[in-house]
Tab-separated table of C-alpha atoms and ligand atoms in Angstrom:
chain	number	residue	atom	x	y	z
W	1	MET	CA	130.836	110.280	101.148
W	2	SER	CA	132.036	113.993	102.145
W	3	VAL	CA	135.153	114.253	99.900
W	4	LEU	CA	133.023	113.350	96.729
W	5	SER	CA	130.708	116.471	97.517
W	6	ASP	CA	133.620	118.747	97.577
W	7	PRO	CA	133.881	120.373	93.907
W	8	GLY	CA	137.541	120.908	94.247
W	9	ALA	CA	138.402	117.450	95.341
W	10	VAL	CA	136.108	115.759	92.551
W	11	LYS	CA	137.938	117.767	89.970
W	12	ALA	CA	141.450	116.657	91.461
W	13	LEU	CA	140.387	112.939	91.426
W	14	LEU	CA	139.152	113.192	87.763
W	15	ASP	CA	142.329	114.965	86.996
W	16	ARG	CA	144.319	112.365	88.511
W	17	HIS	CA	142.501	109.711	86.623
W	18	GLY	CA	142.788	111.590	83.330
W	19	LEU	CA	139.126	111.680	83.238
W	20	ARG	CA	137.078	114.286	81.092
W	21	LEU	CA	133.192	114.111	81.856
W	22	SER	CA	131.095	113.311	78.938
W	23	LYS	CA	127.983	115.404	78.058
W	24	GLY	CA	126.621	112.456	75.697
W	25	LEU	CA	126.300	110.079	78.727
W	26	GLY	CA	124.529	112.633	80.971
W	27	GLN	CA	127.749	112.799	83.180
W	28	ASN	CA	126.424	115.630	85.880
W	29	PHE	CA	127.840	114.316	89.257
W	30	LEU	CA	126.331	115.016	92.559
W	31	ILE	CA	127.966	117.312	94.660
W	32	ASN	CA	125.370	118.557	97.175
W	33	PRO	CA	125.989	116.428	100.631
W	34	SER	CA	122.422	116.311	101.518
W	35	VAL	CA	120.999	114.568	98.472
W	36	CYS	CA	122.463	111.245	98.344
W	37	PRO	CA	121.589	110.213	102.092
W	38	ARG	CA	117.967	111.252	101.338
W	39	MET	CA	117.903	109.043	98.412
W	40	ALA	CA	119.353	106.148	99.911
W	41	ALA	CA	117.296	106.530	103.021
W	42	ALA	CA	113.883	107.064	100.748
W	43	SER	CA	114.738	103.938	98.487
W	44	GLY	CA	113.886	101.424	100.739
W	45	ALA	CA	117.091	99.666	99.915
W	46	ALA	CA	117.605	98.743	103.768
W	47	ASP	CA	114.512	96.412	103.556
W	48	SER	CA	115.026	94.455	100.208
W	49	ALA	CA	117.480	91.684	99.040
W	50	GLY	CA	119.694	94.363	97.472
W	51	VAL	CA	119.657	97.644	95.163
W	52	LEU	CA	120.342	98.019	91.706
W	53	GLU	CA	121.974	101.590	90.867
W	54	ILE	CA	121.995	102.713	87.190
W	55	GLY	CA	125.181	104.756	86.509
W	56	PRO	CA	127.351	105.221	89.724
W	57	GLY	CA	129.690	107.889	87.878
W	58	ILE	CA	132.191	108.530	90.658
W	59	GLY	CA	130.411	106.560	93.350
W	60	VAL	CA	128.891	109.340	95.598
W	61	LEU	CA	125.321	107.614	95.578
W	62	THR	CA	126.797	104.056	95.651
W	63	TRP	CA	128.606	104.638	98.758
W	64	GLU	CA	125.467	105.858	100.523
W	65	LEU	CA	123.672	102.881	99.245
W	66	ALA	CA	126.357	100.581	100.537
W	67	GLN	CA	125.815	102.004	104.003
W	68	VAL	CA	122.130	101.263	104.022
W	69	SER	CA	121.920	98.002	101.852
W	70	GLN	CA	123.070	94.258	101.835
W	71	LYS	CA	124.251	94.395	98.384
W	72	VAL	CA	124.576	97.243	95.907
W	73	VAL	CA	124.730	96.438	91.971
W	74	ALA	CA	126.128	99.137	90.079
W	75	VAL	CA	125.792	99.188	86.195
W	76	GLU	CA	128.151	101.593	84.457
W	77	LEU	CA	128.425	102.183	80.757
W	78	ASP	CA	131.645	104.318	80.865
W	79	LYS	CA	134.718	101.796	81.205
W	80	ARG	CA	137.139	104.942	82.170
W	81	LEU	CA	135.482	105.139	85.471
W	82	PHE	CA	135.914	101.790	86.747
W	83	PRO	CA	139.661	102.216	88.244
W	84	LEU	CA	138.060	105.680	89.989
W	85	LEU	CA	135.341	103.518	91.277
W	86	GLU	CA	137.610	100.963	92.689
W	87	GLU	CA	139.006	103.657	94.649
W	88	THR	CA	136.265	105.541	95.742
W	89	LEU	CA	134.565	102.416	96.802
W	90	SER	CA	137.346	100.631	98.342
W	91	ASP	CA	135.765	100.287	101.715
W	92	CYS	CA	132.533	99.022	100.498
W	93	GLY	CA	132.732	95.163	100.159
W	94	ASN	CA	129.104	94.817	99.370
W	95	VAL	CA	129.107	96.648	96.017
W	96	GLU	CA	129.508	94.912	92.884
W	97	LEU	CA	130.386	96.989	89.731
W	98	VAL	CA	129.099	95.700	86.361
W	99	GLN	CA	130.323	97.223	83.088
W	100	GLY	CA	127.648	97.628	80.397
W	101	ASP	CA	124.625	99.754	78.761
W	102	ILE	CA	121.506	99.096	81.114
W	103	LEU	CA	119.353	99.465	78.082
W	104	GLN	CA	120.893	96.314	76.548
W	105	MET	CA	120.920	94.090	79.642
W	106	ASP	CA	118.427	91.290	80.415
W	107	LEU	CA	117.142	92.852	83.688
W	108	ALA	CA	115.125	89.580	84.400
W	109	ARG	CA	118.592	87.685	84.249
W	110	LEU	CA	120.325	90.302	86.286
W	111	ALA	CA	117.873	90.531	88.845
W	112	GLU	CA	117.842	86.473	89.060
W	113	GLU	CA	121.565	86.284	89.219
W	114	LYS	CA	122.540	89.248	91.471
W	115	PHE	CA	119.534	89.111	93.831
W	116	GLY	CA	118.477	85.352	93.659
W	117	GLY	CA	114.907	86.455	92.401
W	118	GLN	CA	114.299	88.117	95.715
W	119	PRO	CA	112.481	91.573	95.825
W	120	PHE	CA	115.052	94.402	95.297
W	121	CYS	CA	114.896	98.027	94.529
W	122	VAL	CA	116.474	100.332	92.107
W	123	CYS	CA	118.173	103.794	93.086
W	124	ALA	CA	119.706	106.170	90.507
W	125	ASN	CA	120.442	109.389	89.295
W	126	LEU	CA	119.770	108.893	85.795
W	127	PRO	CA	121.386	110.258	82.938
W	128	TYR	CA	118.534	112.256	81.229
W	129	TYR	CA	118.796	110.718	77.837
W	130	ILE	CA	117.760	107.168	79.245
W	131	THR	CA	115.100	108.223	81.460
W	132	THR	CA	112.009	106.924	79.687
W	133	PRO	CA	113.221	103.721	78.025
W	134	VAL	CA	114.641	102.771	81.435
W	135	ILE	CA	111.624	103.541	83.458
W	136	MET	CA	109.708	101.621	81.063
W	137	ALA	CA	111.917	98.711	80.896
W	138	LEU	CA	111.856	98.619	84.660
W	139	LEU	CA	108.192	99.033	85.065
W	140	GLU	CA	106.827	96.773	82.252
W	141	GLY	CA	109.772	94.115	82.839
W	142	GLY	CA	107.559	91.908	85.263
W	143	LEU	CA	110.713	92.030	87.766
W	144	PRO	CA	110.547	91.161	91.487
W	145	LEU	CA	110.867	95.158	92.103
W	146	HIS	CA	110.017	96.537	95.587
W	147	SER	CA	110.431	100.295	94.342
W	148	VAL	CA	112.196	102.243	92.177
W	149	THR	CA	113.890	105.713	93.328
W	150	VAL	CA	115.239	107.973	90.487
W	151	MET	CA	116.224	111.539	90.042
W	152	VAL	CA	115.034	112.920	86.705
W	153	GLN	CA	114.464	116.253	84.902
W	154	LYS	CA	111.723	118.305	86.866
W	155	GLU	CA	109.513	118.478	84.172
W	156	ALA	CA	109.862	114.577	83.494
W	157	ALA	CA	109.238	113.992	87.210
W	158	GLN	CA	105.688	116.020	86.921
W	159	ARG	CA	104.717	113.959	83.986
W	160	LEU	CA	105.532	110.806	85.370
W	161	CYS	CA	103.812	111.500	88.493
W	162	ALA	CA	100.533	112.888	86.960
W	163	PRO	CA	97.560	110.521	87.105
W	164	PRO	CA	96.005	109.750	83.485
W	165	GLY	CA	93.041	112.128	83.440
W	166	VAL	CA	94.923	115.541	84.107
W	167	ARG	CA	96.551	117.668	81.685
W	168	ALA	CA	100.153	117.017	82.512
W	169	CYS	CA	99.876	113.172	82.036
W	170	GLY	CA	101.113	111.360	79.067
W	171	ALA	CA	101.224	107.794	77.728
W	172	ILE	CA	104.095	106.801	80.028
W	173	SER	CA	101.600	108.057	82.916
W	174	VAL	CA	99.412	105.294	82.307
W	175	SER	CA	101.935	102.588	82.415
W	176	VAL	CA	103.517	103.974	85.549
W	177	HIS	CA	100.046	104.180	87.444
W	178	TYR	CA	98.991	100.732	86.186
W	179	HIS	CA	102.133	99.296	87.555
W	180	SER	CA	103.079	101.681	90.486
W	181	GLN	CA	102.260	104.300	92.850
W	182	PRO	CA	104.267	107.245	92.184
W	183	LYS	CA	105.453	109.927	94.556
W	184	LEU	CA	107.467	113.116	93.910
W	185	LEU	CA	109.699	113.330	96.914
W	186	PHE	CA	111.996	116.186	96.841
W	187	SER	CA	113.202	118.893	94.148
W	188	VAL	CA	117.000	119.287	93.476
W	189	SER	CA	118.380	122.544	92.156
W	190	ARG	CA	120.815	122.316	89.068
W	191	GLY	CA	123.549	124.075	91.408
W	192	SER	CA	123.770	120.550	93.112
W	193	PHE	CA	125.667	118.876	90.264
W	194	LEU	CA	129.262	119.114	88.788
W	195	PRO	CA	129.100	120.454	86.044
W	196	PRO	CA	125.455	122.289	86.592
W	197	PRO	CA	123.014	121.150	84.169
W	198	HIS	CA	120.703	123.435	82.276
W	199	VAL	CA	117.498	122.376	84.222
W	200	ASP	CA	116.665	121.620	87.648
W	201	SER	CA	115.704	117.846	88.717
W	202	ALA	CA	113.513	115.864	91.266
W	203	VAL	CA	113.487	112.603	92.967
W	204	ILE	CA	110.618	110.357	92.439
W	205	ARG	CA	109.857	106.838	93.889
W	206	PHE	CA	107.491	104.424	92.099
W	207	ASP	CA	106.333	102.019	94.645
W	208	MET	CA	105.288	98.736	92.802
W	209	ARG	CA	101.786	97.544	93.140
W	210	PRO	CA	101.277	93.908	94.145
W	211	ALA	CA	98.203	93.958	91.937
W	212	PRO	CA	97.004	95.994	89.114
W	213	PRO	CA	94.331	98.739	90.023
W	214	VAL	CA	92.180	97.833	86.966
W	215	ALA	CA	91.636	94.793	84.960
W	216	VAL	CA	93.200	94.547	81.318
W	217	ASP	CA	92.776	91.533	79.093
W	218	GLN	CA	96.175	92.384	77.598
W	219	GLU	CA	98.810	94.525	79.449
W	220	SER	CA	100.697	95.370	75.920
W	221	ALA	CA	97.007	96.530	74.398
W	222	LEU	CA	96.893	99.089	77.439
W	223	LEU	CA	100.239	100.367	76.441
W	224	GLN	CA	99.488	100.212	72.520
W	225	VAL	CA	96.171	101.925	73.154
W	226	ALA	CA	97.953	104.791	75.663
W	227	GLN	CA	100.655	105.292	73.350
W	228	GLY	CA	98.103	105.404	70.270
W	229	ALA	CA	95.833	107.871	72.054
W	230	PHE	CA	98.631	110.336	72.926
W	231	ALA	CA	100.534	110.091	69.553
W	232	GLN	CA	98.625	113.167	68.168
W	233	ARG	CA	98.061	115.015	71.340
W	234	ARG	CA	96.320	117.826	69.841
W	235	LYS	CA	93.852	115.773	68.179
W	236	THR	CA	90.870	113.813	69.882
W	237	ALA	CA	91.782	110.597	70.970
W	238	ALA	CA	89.851	108.776	68.200
W	239	ASN	CA	91.505	110.542	65.541
W	240	SER	CA	94.992	109.943	67.102
W	241	LEU	CA	94.131	106.352	67.664
W	242	SER	CA	92.762	105.558	64.191
W	243	ALA	CA	95.914	107.421	62.505
W	244	SER	CA	98.495	105.416	64.706
W	245	LEU	CA	96.849	102.117	65.090
W	246	GLY	CA	95.287	102.020	61.771
W	247	LEU	CA	92.009	101.629	63.032
W	248	SER	CA	88.622	102.979	61.440
W	249	LYS	CA	87.291	106.037	63.294
W	250	PRO	CA	83.983	104.877	63.637
W	251	LEU	CA	85.163	101.736	65.293
W	252	VAL	CA	86.972	103.831	67.759
W	253	GLU	CA	84.427	106.176	68.245
W	254	GLU	CA	81.924	103.517	68.766
W	255	ALA	CA	84.303	101.800	71.628
W	256	LEU	CA	84.781	105.337	73.286
W	257	LEU	CA	81.014	105.645	73.479
W	258	SER	CA	80.587	102.182	74.655
W	259	ILE	CA	82.763	102.782	77.833
W	260	GLY	CA	80.823	105.873	78.556
W	261	VAL	CA	83.014	108.642	77.306
W	262	PRO	CA	82.287	111.335	74.485
W	263	ALA	CA	83.494	110.265	71.043
W	264	ASN	CA	85.634	113.755	70.783
W	265	VAL	CA	87.396	113.063	73.968
W	266	ARG	CA	91.102	113.832	74.304
W	267	ALA	CA	93.636	111.437	75.724
W	268	GLU	CA	94.703	113.667	78.558
W	269	GLN	CA	90.995	113.370	79.521
W	270	LEU	CA	90.746	109.634	79.878
W	271	THR	CA	91.410	108.028	83.230
W	272	LEU	CA	93.472	104.753	83.836
W	273	LYS	CA	89.887	102.920	84.374
W	274	GLN	CA	88.917	104.360	80.996
W	275	PHE	CA	92.293	103.345	79.301
W	276	ALA	CA	91.834	99.898	80.614
W	277	ALA	CA	88.092	99.622	79.530
W	278	LEU	CA	89.043	101.034	76.028
W	279	SER	CA	91.804	98.462	75.585
W	280	ASN	CA	89.512	95.534	76.549
W	281	ARG	CA	87.064	97.072	74.154
W	282	LEU	CA	89.120	97.453	71.159
W	283	GLN	CA	90.776	93.883	71.588
W	284	LEU	CA	94.181	94.658	69.647
W	285	SER	CA	95.851	91.844	68.606
W	286	GLY	CA	99.137	93.088	67.262
W	287	GLY	CA	97.576	93.868	63.921
W	288	SER	CA	95.323	96.423	62.660
W	289	GLN	CA	91.444	96.324	62.597
W	290	LYS	CA	90.088	98.238	59.882
E	301	SAM	N1	125.383	108.433	90.339
E	301	SAM	C1	126.217	109.418	89.978
E	301	SAM	C2	126.132	110.801	90.703
E	301	SAM	O1	124.826	110.856	91.178
E	301	SAM	O2	126.752	111.700	90.858
E	301	SAM	C3	126.230	109.713	88.486
E	301	SAM	C4	124.988	110.014	87.712
E	301	SAM	S1	125.266	110.690	86.285
E	301	SAM	C5	123.806	111.759	85.952
E	301	SAM	C6	124.490	109.161	85.053
E	301	SAM	C7	125.793	108.236	84.903
E	301	SAM	O3	125.113	107.165	83.980
E	301	SAM	C8	127.106	108.724	84.622
E	301	SAM	O4	128.086	107.853	85.174
E	301	SAM	C9	127.006	107.877	82.869
E	301	SAM	O5	128.257	107.165	82.614
E	301	SAM	C10	126.124	106.563	83.521
E	301	SAM	N2	125.398	105.837	82.181
E	301	SAM	C11	124.906	106.739	81.159
E	301	SAM	N3	124.406	105.955	80.082
E	301	SAM	C12	124.309	104.779	80.754
E	301	SAM	C13	123.778	103.518	80.136
E	301	SAM	N4	123.124	103.262	78.977
E	301	SAM	N5	124.102	102.536	81.271
E	301	SAM	C14	124.562	102.678	82.456
E	301	SAM	N6	125.187	103.865	82.787
E	301	SAM	C15	124.898	104.783	81.796
């Protein structure tokens, strides 16, 4: 929506509603007119039952999503924005605003209630402070999700897209690649926001996999092993796993050797297949094994 990309008009709108932006809620609004249409087009919103937006802010991305999607459900935490959103989205009959904290919501119930359990997608310019928990909740939630298109800090985007086995990866990369195929779509400079943040951003899309690429006995164990292996990144995977999961070091080293990797391997050197084999081998049951 062109008026929401004009910094002067946005400031006047916020003033008229007596609103001061909250840093704590990550309120950096997009004012670059080319970004929202690109995100909406890339999100797959046109081809699914609907789209869930997290944090509509003043509605600039919401409005674009409403042009391409059957239904937009936008969850916003900040109550103060609702009168303003009613105004900016007054011509969008297919938008439903929901007030609440996305981290506290039962996402499976929300998906059932709002999209009738049909495949939906997510598209959002995420507040940076909830990037990891939101992405984990979406990927690990067993939701009927088609894809997740999000704007995040550039460094976070690189880590999220890095496959297990390369230096830039982390525990979250294991979950990301197990559940989806991530793709870095485009970069967005800090000057594209009002007010500008201290870092640049990037838009990434996770295309959910119809079936996992590796076989694991217990999905929760895969995540536990990944988090344990990366908990002390500077140490070997065996040291980190034994310290964080309370496993004996010889037991972990034996498991590593049995899957064909050296006992002194580091977490960032393990591929997704090796993480899967290791989690199957260690057979975690929620408790510790000494
Ligand atoms: N979509 C808008 C845009 O692109 O200009 C705003 C994005 S702004 C980076 C993040 C938005 O998320 C803010 O409107 C903020 O109030 C909202 N928000 C912050 N924490 C939230 C939470 N836990 N649940 C839902 N919304 C949240």
